[in-house]
PDB file of C-alpha atoms in Angstrom:
ATOM      1  CA  UNK A   1     168.775  66.067 126.418  1.00  0.00           C
ATOM      2  CA  UNK A   2     167.607  62.752 127.877  1.00  0.00           C
ATOM      3  CA  UNK A   3     164.175  64.082 128.882  1.00  0.00           C
ATOM      4  CA  UNK A   4     163.420  65.576 125.540  1.00  0.00           C
ATOM      5  CA  UNK A   5     161.923  63.550 122.677  1.00  0.00           C
ATOM      6  CA  UNK A   6     162.845  63.657 119.054  1.00  0.00           C
ATOM      7  CA  UNK A   7     161.417  66.840 117.469  1.00  0.00           C
ATOM      8  CA  UNK A   8     160.019  64.961 114.458  1.00  0.00           C
ATOM      9  CA  UNK A   9     158.428  62.087 116.384  1.00  0.00           C
ATOM     10  CA  UNK A  10     155.080  62.392 118.225  1.00  0.00           C
ATOM     11  CA  UNK A  11     155.196  62.304 121.982  1.00  0.00           C
ATOM     12  CA  UNK A  12     153.900  59.358 123.998  1.00  0.00           C
ATOM     13  CA  UNK A  13     150.747  61.248 124.987  1.00  0.00           C
ATOM     14  CA  UNK A  14     149.963  62.091 121.364  1.00  0.00           C
ATOM     15  CA  UNK A  15     150.534  58.495 120.298  1.00  0.00           C
ATOM     16  CA  UNK A  16     148.221  57.302 123.052  1.00  0.00           C
ATOM     17  CA  UNK A  17     145.578  59.844 122.013  1.00  0.00           C
ATOM     18  CA  UNK A  18     145.789  58.798 118.360  1.00  0.00           C
ATOM     19  CA  UNK A  19     145.573  55.114 119.337  1.00  0.00           C
ATOM     20  CA  UNK A  20     142.487  55.757 121.470  1.00  0.00           C
ATOM     21  CA  UNK A  21     140.868  57.717 118.653  1.00  0.00           C
ATOM     22  CA  UNK A  22     141.482  54.851 116.233  1.00  0.00           C
ATOM     23  CA  UNK A  23     139.980  52.394 118.702  1.00  0.00           C
ATOM     24  CA  UNK A  24     136.920  54.586 119.146  1.00  0.00           C
ATOM     25  CA  UNK A  25     136.555  55.070 115.401  1.00  0.00           C
ATOM     26  CA  UNK A  26     136.466  51.338 114.597  1.00  0.00           C
ATOM     27  CA  UNK A  27     132.912  50.789 115.969  1.00  0.00           C
ATOM     28  CA  UNK A  28     131.793  53.977 114.263  1.00  0.00           C
ATOM     29  CA  UNK A  29     133.213  52.810 110.915  1.00  0.00           C
ATOM     30  CA  UNK A  30     131.499  49.437 111.316  1.00  0.00           C
ATOM     31  CA  UNK A  31     128.204  51.154 112.100  1.00  0.00           C
ATOM     32  CA  UNK A  32     128.625  53.564 109.182  1.00  0.00           C
ATOM     33  CA  UNK A  33     129.278  50.844 106.614  1.00  0.00           C
ATOM     34  CA  UNK A  34     126.433  48.749 108.035  1.00  0.00           C
ATOM     35  CA  UNK A  35     124.100  51.739 107.667  1.00  0.00           C
ATOM     36  CA  UNK A  36     125.293  52.291 104.100  1.00  0.00           C
ATOM     37  CA  UNK A  37     124.723  48.636 103.215  1.00  0.00           C
ATOM     38  CA  UNK A  38     121.251  48.747 104.799  1.00  0.00           C
ATOM     39  CA  UNK A  39     120.362  51.875 102.813  1.00  0.00           C
ATOM     40  CA  UNK A  40     121.616  50.252  99.591  1.00  0.00           C
ATOM     41  CA  UNK A  41     119.574  47.127 100.332  1.00  0.00           C
ATOM     42  CA  UNK A  42     116.414  49.141 101.028  1.00  0.00           C
ATOM     43  CA  UNK A  43     116.955  51.017  97.753  1.00  0.00           C
ATOM     44  CA  UNK A  44     117.785  48.015  95.581  1.00  0.00           C
ATOM     45  CA  UNK A  45     115.264  45.482  96.876  1.00  0.00           C
ATOM     46  CA  UNK A  46     112.233  47.088  95.124  1.00  0.00           C
ATOM     47  CA  UNK A  47     114.228  47.398  91.890  1.00  0.00           C
ATOM     48  CA  UNK A  48     115.373  43.782  92.024  1.00  0.00           C
ATOM     49  CA  UNK A  49     111.828  42.654  92.822  1.00  0.00           C
ATOM     50  CA  UNK A  50     110.488  44.579  89.817  1.00  0.00           C
ATOM     51  CA  UNK A  51     113.126  43.038  87.539  1.00  0.00           C
ATOM     52  CA  UNK A  52     112.309  39.578  88.854  1.00  0.00           C
ATOM     53  CA  UNK A  53     108.559  40.117  88.490  1.00  0.00           C
ATOM     54  CA  UNK A  54     108.927  41.349  84.911  1.00  0.00           C
ATOM     55  CA  UNK A  55     110.365  38.005  83.781  1.00  0.00           C
ATOM     56  CA  UNK A  56     107.981  35.743  85.704  1.00  0.00           C
ATOM     57  CA  UNK A  57     105.058  33.956  84.038  1.00  0.00           C
ATOM     58  CA  UNK A  58     101.601  34.542  85.465  1.00  0.00           C
ATOM     59  CA  UNK A  59     101.733  31.384  87.569  1.00  0.00           C
ATOM     60  CA  UNK A  60     104.713  32.764  89.468  1.00  0.00           C
ATOM     61  CA  UNK A  61     103.848  36.440  89.907  1.00  0.00           C
ATOM     62  CA  UNK A  62     100.291  35.591  90.975  1.00  0.00           C
ATOM     63  CA  UNK A  63     101.476  33.018  93.524  1.00  0.00           C
ATOM     64  CA  UNK A  64     101.158  33.598  97.266  1.00  0.00           C
ATOM     65  CA  UNK A  65     102.827  32.323 100.415  1.00  0.00           C
ATOM     66  CA  UNK A  66     105.576  29.748 100.102  1.00  0.00           C
ATOM     67  CA  UNK A  67     105.084  29.491  96.333  1.00  0.00           C
ATOM     68  CA  UNK A  68     106.263  33.088  95.866  1.00  0.00           C
ATOM     69  CA  UNK A  69     109.967  33.128  94.931  1.00  0.00           C
ATOM     70  CA  UNK A  70     112.546  35.874  94.532  1.00  0.00           C
ATOM     71  CA  UNK A  71     113.813  34.741  91.142  1.00  0.00           C
ATOM     72  CA  UNK A  72     111.756  33.390  88.238  1.00  0.00           C
ATOM     73  CA  UNK A  73     111.840  29.625  87.922  1.00  0.00           C
ATOM     74  CA  UNK A  74     110.857  29.789  84.253  1.00  0.00           C
ATOM     75  CA  UNK A  75     111.992  33.182  82.861  1.00  0.00           C
ATOM     76  CA  UNK A  76     109.857  34.514  80.044  1.00  0.00           C
ATOM     77  CA  UNK A  77     109.385  37.629  77.921  1.00  0.00           C
ATOM     78  CA  UNK A  78     105.604  37.151  77.868  1.00  0.00           C
ATOM     79  CA  UNK A  79     104.970  40.231  80.031  1.00  0.00           C
ATOM     80  CA  UNK A  80     106.885  42.488  77.639  1.00  0.00           C
ATOM     81  CA  UNK A  81     105.150  40.950  74.656  1.00  0.00           C
ATOM     82  CA  UNK A  82     101.794  41.386  76.365  1.00  0.00           C
ATOM     83  CA  UNK A  83     102.130  45.158  76.943  1.00  0.00           C
ATOM     84  CA  UNK A  84     103.095  45.583  73.289  1.00  0.00           C
ATOM     85  CA  UNK A  85     100.027  43.788  72.009  1.00  0.00           C
ATOM     86  CA  UNK A  86     100.865  40.095  71.706  1.00  0.00           C
ATOM     87  CA  UNK A  87      98.409  37.718  73.345  1.00  0.00           C
ATOM     88  CA  UNK A  88      99.529  35.686  76.344  1.00  0.00           C
ATOM     89  CA  UNK A  89      98.619  32.046  76.678  1.00  0.00           C
ATOM     90  CA  UNK A  90      97.916  32.235  80.415  1.00  0.00           C
ATOM     91  CA  UNK A  91      96.125  35.594  80.391  1.00  0.00           C
ATOM     92  CA  UNK A  92      92.566  35.846  79.143  1.00  0.00           C
ATOM     93  CA  UNK A  93      92.839  39.622  78.882  1.00  0.00           C
ATOM     94  CA  UNK A  94      92.500  41.965  75.937  1.00  0.00           C
ATOM     95  CA  UNK A  95      94.163  45.365  76.071  1.00  0.00           C
ATOM     96  CA  UNK A  96      92.345  48.383  74.655  1.00  0.00           C
ATOM     97  CA  UNK A  97      95.653  49.720  73.322  1.00  0.00           C
ATOM     98  CA  UNK A  98      99.297  48.798  73.646  1.00  0.00           C
ATOM     99  CA  UNK A  99     102.030  50.610  75.569  1.00  0.00           C
ATOM    100  CA  UNK A 100     103.555  52.198  72.469  1.00  0.00           C
ATOM    101  CA  UNK A 101     101.447  55.358  72.510  1.00  0.00           C
ATOM    102  CA  UNK A 102     101.748  55.912  76.289  1.00  0.00           C
ATOM    103  CA  UNK A 103     105.532  55.653  75.937  1.00  0.00           C
ATOM    104  CA  UNK A 104     105.459  58.159  73.083  1.00  0.00           C
ATOM    105  CA  UNK A 105     103.156  60.448  75.059  1.00  0.00           C
ATOM    106  CA  UNK A 106     105.456  60.353  78.091  1.00  0.00           C
ATOM    107  CA  UNK A 107     108.510  61.056  75.961  1.00  0.00           C
ATOM    108  CA  UNK A 108     106.964  64.000  74.103  1.00  0.00           C
ATOM    109  CA  UNK A 109     105.359  65.625  77.128  1.00  0.00           C
ATOM    110  CA  UNK A 110     108.378  65.136  79.425  1.00  0.00           C
ATOM    111  CA  UNK A 111     110.972  66.285  76.877  1.00  0.00           C
ATOM    112  CA  UNK A 112     109.081  69.370  75.690  1.00  0.00           C
ATOM    113  CA  UNK A 113     107.978  70.184  79.240  1.00  0.00           C
ATOM    114  CA  UNK A 114     111.629  70.083  80.303  1.00  0.00           C
ATOM    115  CA  UNK A 115     112.604  72.328  77.385  1.00  0.00           C
ATOM    116  CA  UNK A 116     109.919  74.871  78.332  1.00  0.00           C
ATOM    117  CA  UNK A 117     110.854  74.874  82.021  1.00  0.00           C
ATOM    118  CA  UNK A 118     114.603  75.057  81.421  1.00  0.00           C
ATOM    119  CA  UNK A 119     114.347  77.777  78.749  1.00  0.00           C
ATOM    120  CA  UNK A 120     112.093  80.046  80.785  1.00  0.00           C
ATOM    121  CA  UNK A 121     113.772  79.216  84.100  1.00  0.00           C
ATOM    122  CA  UNK A 122     117.303  79.807  82.793  1.00  0.00           C
ATOM    123  CA  UNK A 123     116.392  83.141  81.202  1.00  0.00           C
ATOM    124  CA  UNK A 124     114.561  84.350  84.315  1.00  0.00           C
ATOM    125  CA  UNK A 125     117.340  83.167  86.646  1.00  0.00           C
ATOM    126  CA  UNK A 126     120.040  84.899  84.578  1.00  0.00           C
ATOM    127  CA  UNK A 127     118.098  88.167  84.446  1.00  0.00           C
ATOM    128  CA  UNK A 128     117.491  88.188  88.181  1.00  0.00           C
ATOM    129  CA  UNK A 129     121.031  87.108  89.061  1.00  0.00           C
ATOM    130  CA  UNK A 130     122.815  89.596  86.809  1.00  0.00           C
ATOM    131  CA  UNK A 131     120.463  92.580  86.667  1.00  0.00           C
ATOM    132  CA  UNK A 132     118.509  92.277  89.919  1.00  0.00           C
ATOM    133  CA  UNK A 133     115.221  92.992  88.158  1.00  0.00           C
ATOM    134  CA  UNK A 134     111.996  91.352  89.299  1.00  0.00           C
ATOM    135  CA  UNK A 135     112.826  90.948  92.973  1.00  0.00           C
ATOM    136  CA  UNK A 136     109.346  89.509  93.660  1.00  0.00           C
ATOM    137  CA  UNK A 137     109.745  86.854  90.959  1.00  0.00           C
ATOM    138  CA  UNK A 138     111.278  84.126  93.178  1.00  0.00           C
ATOM    139  CA  UNK A 139     108.406  84.328  95.659  1.00  0.00           C
ATOM    140  CA  UNK A 140     105.830  84.428  92.871  1.00  0.00           C
ATOM    141  CA  UNK A 141     107.312  81.307  91.278  1.00  0.00           C
ATOM    142  CA  UNK A 142     107.589  79.346  94.495  1.00  0.00           C
ATOM    143  CA  UNK A 143     103.902  80.033  95.151  1.00  0.00           C
ATOM    144  CA  UNK A 144     103.141  77.719  92.226  1.00  0.00           C
ATOM    145  CA  UNK A 145     104.292  74.862  94.453  1.00  0.00           C
ATOM    146  CA  UNK A 146     102.583  76.020  97.649  1.00  0.00           C
ATOM    147  CA  UNK A 147      99.017  75.353  96.546  1.00  0.00           C
ATOM    148  CA  UNK A 148      97.579  71.829  96.841  1.00  0.00           C
ATOM    149  CA  UNK A 149      97.709  70.142  93.414  1.00  0.00           C
ATOM    150  CA  UNK A 150      93.974  69.498  93.326  1.00  0.00           C
ATOM    151  CA  UNK A 151      93.159  73.156  94.046  1.00  0.00           C
ATOM    152  CA  UNK A 152      95.310  74.211  91.094  1.00  0.00           C
ATOM    153  CA  UNK A 153      94.234  71.466  88.700  1.00  0.00           C
ATOM    154  CA  UNK A 154      90.502  72.226  88.804  1.00  0.00           C
ATOM    155  CA  UNK A 155      90.844  75.651  87.111  1.00  0.00           C
ATOM    156  CA  UNK A 156      93.552  74.228  84.837  1.00  0.00           C
ATOM    157  CA  UNK A 157      91.167  71.502  83.672  1.00  0.00           C
ATOM    158  CA  UNK A 158      88.513  74.129  82.868  1.00  0.00           C
ATOM    159  CA  UNK A 159      91.034  76.290  81.036  1.00  0.00           C
ATOM    160  CA  UNK A 160      92.529  73.367  79.106  1.00  0.00           C
ATOM    161  CA  UNK A 161      89.043  72.185  78.122  1.00  0.00           C
ATOM    162  CA  UNK A 162      88.226  75.651  76.769  1.00  0.00           C
ATOM    163  CA  UNK A 163      91.515  75.725  74.801  1.00  0.00           C
ATOM    164  CA  UNK A 164      90.977  72.144  73.579  1.00  0.00           C
ATOM    165  CA  UNK A 165      94.256  71.059  75.192  1.00  0.00           C
ATOM    166  CA  UNK A 166      92.736  68.105  77.041  1.00  0.00           C
ATOM    167  CA  UNK A 167      94.014  64.653  76.121  1.00  0.00           C
ATOM    168  CA  UNK A 168      96.973  65.979  74.116  1.00  0.00           C
ATOM    169  CA  UNK A 169     100.701  65.696  74.610  1.00  0.00           C
ATOM    170  CA  UNK A 170     101.238  69.409  73.953  1.00  0.00           C
ATOM    171  CA  UNK A 171      98.755  70.297  76.692  1.00  0.00           C
ATOM    172  CA  UNK A 172     100.660  68.048  79.085  1.00  0.00           C
ATOM    173  CA  UNK A 173     104.011  69.492  77.968  1.00  0.00           C
ATOM    174  CA  UNK A 174     102.795  73.041  78.593  1.00  0.00           C
ATOM    175  CA  UNK A 175     101.492  72.338  82.092  1.00  0.00           C
ATOM    176  CA  UNK A 176     104.620  70.308  82.895  1.00  0.00           C
ATOM    177  CA  UNK A 177     106.737  73.280  81.888  1.00  0.00           C
ATOM    178  CA  UNK A 178     104.695  75.580  84.117  1.00  0.00           C
ATOM    179  CA  UNK A 179     104.683  73.238  87.116  1.00  0.00           C
ATOM    180  CA  UNK A 180     108.432  72.508  87.032  1.00  0.00           C
ATOM    181  CA  UNK A 181     109.420  76.100  86.224  1.00  0.00           C
ATOM    182  CA  UNK A 182     110.071  76.981  89.919  1.00  0.00           C
ATOM    183  CA  UNK A 183     112.546  74.103  90.251  1.00  0.00           C
ATOM    184  CA  UNK A 184     114.396  75.098  87.080  1.00  0.00           C
ATOM    185  CA  UNK A 185     114.460  78.766  88.122  1.00  0.00           C
ATOM    186  CA  UNK A 186     115.747  78.220  91.657  1.00  0.00           C
ATOM    187  CA  UNK A 187     118.378  75.682  90.599  1.00  0.00           C
ATOM    188  CA  UNK A 188     119.709  77.872  87.800  1.00  0.00           C
ATOM    189  CA  UNK A 189     119.636  81.032  89.925  1.00  0.00           C
ATOM    190  CA  UNK A 190     121.849  79.320  92.496  1.00  0.00           C
ATOM    191  CA  UNK A 191     124.277  78.315  89.756  1.00  0.00           C
ATOM    192  CA  UNK A 192     124.352  81.804  88.204  1.00  0.00           C
ATOM    193  CA  UNK A 193     124.928  83.396  91.614  1.00  0.00           C
ATOM    194  CA  UNK A 194     127.928  81.108  92.186  1.00  0.00           C
ATOM    195  CA  UNK A 195     129.438  81.840  88.782  1.00  0.00           C
ATOM    196  CA  UNK A 196     132.080  84.635  88.869  1.00  0.00           C
ATOM    197  CA  UNK A 197     131.006  87.730  86.975  1.00  0.00           C
ATOM    198  CA  UNK A 198     134.537  88.827  86.092  1.00  0.00           C
ATOM    199  CA  UNK A 199     134.587  86.609  82.988  1.00  0.00           C
ATOM    200  CA  UNK A 200     131.429  88.213  81.615  1.00  0.00           C
ATOM    201  CA  UNK A 201     132.637  91.691  82.497  1.00  0.00           C
ATOM    202  CA  UNK A 202     135.926  91.058  80.651  1.00  0.00           C
ATOM    203  CA  UNK A 203     133.986  90.013  77.544  1.00  0.00           C
ATOM    204  CA  UNK A 204     131.796  93.133  77.780  1.00  0.00           C
ATOM    205  CA  UNK A 205     134.905  95.312  77.999  1.00  0.00           C
ATOM    206  CA  UNK A 206     136.194  93.641  74.823  1.00  0.00           C
ATOM    207  CA  UNK A 207     133.055  94.767  72.997  1.00  0.00           C
ATOM    208  CA  UNK A 208     130.753  91.726  73.181  1.00  0.00           C
ATOM    209  CA  UNK A 209     127.043  92.400  73.503  1.00  0.00           C
ATOM    210  CA  UNK A 210     125.133  91.067  76.479  1.00  0.00           C
ATOM    211  CA  UNK A 211     123.356  88.507  74.286  1.00  0.00           C
ATOM    212  CA  UNK A 212     126.642  87.295  72.803  1.00  0.00           C
ATOM    213  CA  UNK A 213     128.178  87.003  76.265  1.00  0.00           C
ATOM    214  CA  UNK A 214     125.203  84.944  77.428  1.00  0.00           C
ATOM    215  CA  UNK A 215     125.169  82.589  74.430  1.00  0.00           C
ATOM    216  CA  UNK A 216     128.924  82.257  73.783  1.00  0.00           C
ATOM    217  CA  UNK A 217     130.422  82.454  77.277  1.00  0.00           C
ATOM    218  CA  UNK A 218     127.875  81.962  80.057  1.00  0.00           C
ATOM    219  CA  UNK A 219     125.873  79.050  78.654  1.00  0.00           C
ATOM    220  CA  UNK A 220     128.948  76.972  77.626  1.00  0.00           C
ATOM    221  CA  UNK A 221     130.351  77.431  81.136  1.00  0.00           C
ATOM    222  CA  UNK A 222     127.010  76.339  82.600  1.00  0.00           C
ATOM    223  CA  UNK A 223     126.757  73.060  80.689  1.00  0.00           C
ATOM    224  CA  UNK A 224     127.197  70.952  83.810  1.00  0.00           C
ATOM    225  CA  UNK A 225     124.610  72.812  85.939  1.00  0.00           C
ATOM    226  CA  UNK A 226     122.204  72.873  82.997  1.00  0.00           C
ATOM    227  CA  UNK A 227     122.553  69.117  82.546  1.00  0.00           C
ATOM    228  CA  UNK A 228     121.952  68.444  86.241  1.00  0.00           C
ATOM    229  CA  UNK A 229     118.905  70.712  86.420  1.00  0.00           C
ATOM    230  CA  UNK A 230     117.481  69.319  83.166  1.00  0.00           C
ATOM    231  CA  UNK A 231     117.791  65.742  84.438  1.00  0.00           C
ATOM    232  CA  UNK A 232     116.015  66.655  87.679  1.00  0.00           C
ATOM    233  CA  UNK A 233     113.175  68.429  85.836  1.00  0.00           C
ATOM    234  CA  UNK A 234     112.879  65.602  83.300  1.00  0.00           C
ATOM    235  CA  UNK A 235     112.495  62.995  86.066  1.00  0.00           C
ATOM    236  CA  UNK A 236     109.752  65.099  87.692  1.00  0.00           C
ATOM    237  CA  UNK A 237     107.852  65.312  84.405  1.00  0.00           C
ATOM    238  CA  UNK A 238     108.493  61.694  83.441  1.00  0.00           C
ATOM    239  CA  UNK A 239     107.171  60.275  86.722  1.00  0.00           C
ATOM    240  CA  UNK A 240     104.081  62.488  87.052  1.00  0.00           C
ATOM    241  CA  UNK A 241     100.778  60.711  87.620  1.00  0.00           C
ATOM    242  CA  UNK A 242      98.201  63.184  88.970  1.00  0.00           C
ATOM    243  CA  UNK A 243      98.377  65.809  86.200  1.00  0.00           C
ATOM    244  CA  UNK A 244      98.322  63.196  83.445  1.00  0.00           C
ATOM    245  CA  UNK A 245      95.414  61.400  85.122  1.00  0.00           C
ATOM    246  CA  UNK A 246      93.321  64.582  85.186  1.00  0.00           C
ATOM    247  CA  UNK A 247      94.238  65.993  81.759  1.00  0.00           C
ATOM    248  CA  UNK A 248      94.240  62.834  79.632  1.00  0.00           C
ATOM    249  CA  UNK A 249      91.476  60.333  79.000  1.00  0.00           C
ATOM    250  CA  UNK A 250      92.400  57.847  76.294  1.00  0.00           C
ATOM    251  CA  UNK A 251      94.486  59.004  73.341  1.00  0.00           C
ATOM    252  CA  UNK A 252      97.561  60.492  75.061  1.00  0.00           C
ATOM    253  CA  UNK A 253      97.738  58.838  78.476  1.00  0.00           C
ATOM    254  CA  UNK A 254     101.241  58.565  79.911  1.00  0.00           C
ATOM    255  CA  UNK A 255     103.048  55.507  81.251  1.00  0.00           C
ATOM    256  CA  UNK A 256     101.990  55.942  84.927  1.00  0.00           C
ATOM    257  CA  UNK A 257      98.319  56.322  83.968  1.00  0.00           C
ATOM    258  CA  UNK A 258      98.467  53.399  81.558  1.00  0.00           C
ATOM    259  CA  UNK A 259     100.263  51.274  84.149  1.00  0.00           C
ATOM    260  CA  UNK A 260      97.492  51.911  86.685  1.00  0.00           C
ATOM    261  CA  UNK A 261      94.925  50.610  84.173  1.00  0.00           C
ATOM    262  CA  UNK A 262      96.651  47.222  83.762  1.00  0.00           C
ATOM    263  CA  UNK A 263      94.167  45.075  85.643  1.00  0.00           C
ATOM    264  CA  UNK A 264      91.584  42.434  84.925  1.00  0.00           C
ATOM    265  CA  UNK A 265      88.378  41.306  86.610  1.00  0.00           C
ATOM    266  CA  UNK A 266      89.559  37.686  86.403  1.00  0.00           C
ATOM    267  CA  UNK A 267      93.236  37.951  87.383  1.00  0.00           C
ATOM    268  CA  UNK A 268      93.191  41.232  89.309  1.00  0.00           C
ATOM    269  CA  UNK A 269      96.235  43.448  89.045  1.00  0.00           C
ATOM    270  CA  UNK A 270      98.584  42.439  86.228  1.00  0.00           C
ATOM    271  CA  UNK A 271     101.747  42.709  88.290  1.00  0.00           C
ATOM    272  CA  UNK A 272     103.946  41.047  85.690  1.00  0.00           C
ATOM    273  CA  UNK A 273     102.875  43.457  82.957  1.00  0.00           C
ATOM    274  CA  UNK A 274     103.232  46.417  85.339  1.00  0.00           C
ATOM    275  CA  UNK A 275     106.740  45.329  86.285  1.00  0.00           C
ATOM    276  CA  UNK A 276     107.698  44.937  82.627  1.00  0.00           C
ATOM    277  CA  UNK A 277     106.366  48.403  81.804  1.00  0.00           C
ATOM    278  CA  UNK A 278     108.076  49.845  84.886  1.00  0.00           C
ATOM    279  CA  UNK A 279     111.361  48.376  83.713  1.00  0.00           C
ATOM    280  CA  UNK A 280     110.857  49.977  80.309  1.00  0.00           C
ATOM    281  CA  UNK A 281     109.946  53.303  81.953  1.00  0.00           C
ATOM    282  CA  UNK A 282     113.236  53.302  83.880  1.00  0.00           C
ATOM    283  CA  UNK A 283     115.288  53.230  80.673  1.00  0.00           C
ATOM    284  CA  UNK A 284     115.016  56.877  79.468  1.00  0.00           C
ATOM    285  CA  UNK A 285     116.107  58.507  82.779  1.00  0.00           C
ATOM    286  CA  UNK A 286     118.988  56.027  83.055  1.00  0.00           C
ATOM    287  CA  UNK A 287     120.088  56.723  79.474  1.00  0.00           C
ATOM    288  CA  UNK A 288     119.868  60.471  80.069  1.00  0.00           C
ATOM    289  CA  UNK A 289     121.866  60.144  83.289  1.00  0.00           C
ATOM    290  CA  UNK A 290     124.583  58.117  81.540  1.00  0.00           C
ATOM    291  CA  UNK A 291     124.695  60.573  78.636  1.00  0.00           C
ATOM    292  CA  UNK A 292     125.365  63.544  80.931  1.00  0.00           C
ATOM    293  CA  UNK A 293     127.398  61.596  83.481  1.00  0.00           C
ATOM    294  CA  UNK A 294     130.580  63.602  82.973  1.00  0.00           C
ATOM    295  CA  UNK A 295     128.640  66.833  83.582  1.00  0.00           C
ATOM    296  CA  UNK A 296     126.487  65.492  86.402  1.00  0.00           C
ATOM    297  CA  UNK A 297     128.963  65.437  89.297  1.00  0.00           C
ATOM    298  CA  UNK A 298     130.407  68.820  88.380  1.00  0.00           C
ATOM    299  CA  UNK A 299     126.918  70.263  88.049  1.00  0.00           C
ATOM    300  CA  UNK A 300     125.801  68.952  91.431  1.00  0.00           C
ATOM    301  CA  UNK A 301     128.906  70.399  93.116  1.00  0.00           C
ATOM    302  CA  UNK A 302     128.993  73.653  91.132  1.00  0.00           C
ATOM    303  CA  UNK A 303     129.768  76.543  93.429  1.00  0.00           C
ATOM    304  CA  UNK A 304     130.717  74.334  96.364  1.00  0.00           C
ATOM    305  CA  UNK A 305     134.240  75.761  96.279  1.00  0.00           C
ATOM    306  CA  UNK A 306     134.389  79.522  96.239  1.00  0.00           C
ATOM    307  CA  UNK A 307     137.087  81.104  94.182  1.00  0.00           C
TER     308      UNK A 307
END
């Protein structure tokens, strides 16, 4: 009995192995946390710089060299007031129109484009996942994203001009819905494939119609995936620049197009005004993300654990 260890205590070799593993893991943990902190810094530095620039007067955001500082010495709201039409004392610039209509245009086109993409994508994904019809549909939809944007936009511009959809928020919303449809379809198809069919089959046995099962059982269970996919599609539509640049001219330009036009022959690029508008443009996606926060994590991990 002397040569045998306690049955519930690890042997000396196991203790030595565990100790060596812990020693080897310490440098790895240090490297991992250092990499995480570096990634966070790389991500946050542009955001912090934009916030700082938005509250700087022209003398500070137009400075160069040693005069350029991280934080504003004299914080001001002049950049926000300027993009909404108030004159700035230091800027001899007159805006053709304020940022109100571009913000409205971005909201209308992004929201309705998301509704179009999610409605069509969800219906198509459910039909393919549950009935197996339209086996060539996934490939046909993904081909919308394979062509270079410019090659697709030239015929779209001709078509939209014929339909009188140019320079309108509804024309932008329609093309946004078409362009982001493949993303909505593929995301929702993955979610529907991971959802167990036994619940729907039990409801059908009880006498529910297929439409009632879809609206009363399937969609409520898919709230989290729907919220995640809708947020992703909304961000794609909200941040678009190329499509809006080609399909709008003056009346219904979006925030990215309007932001690119903020320049002056005397002062050059209006970085303070652009930073202020960029800060405003970040608000709707953040609000939407906070509103669906309790669904977001569950939607992103939906189907990760098989039942």
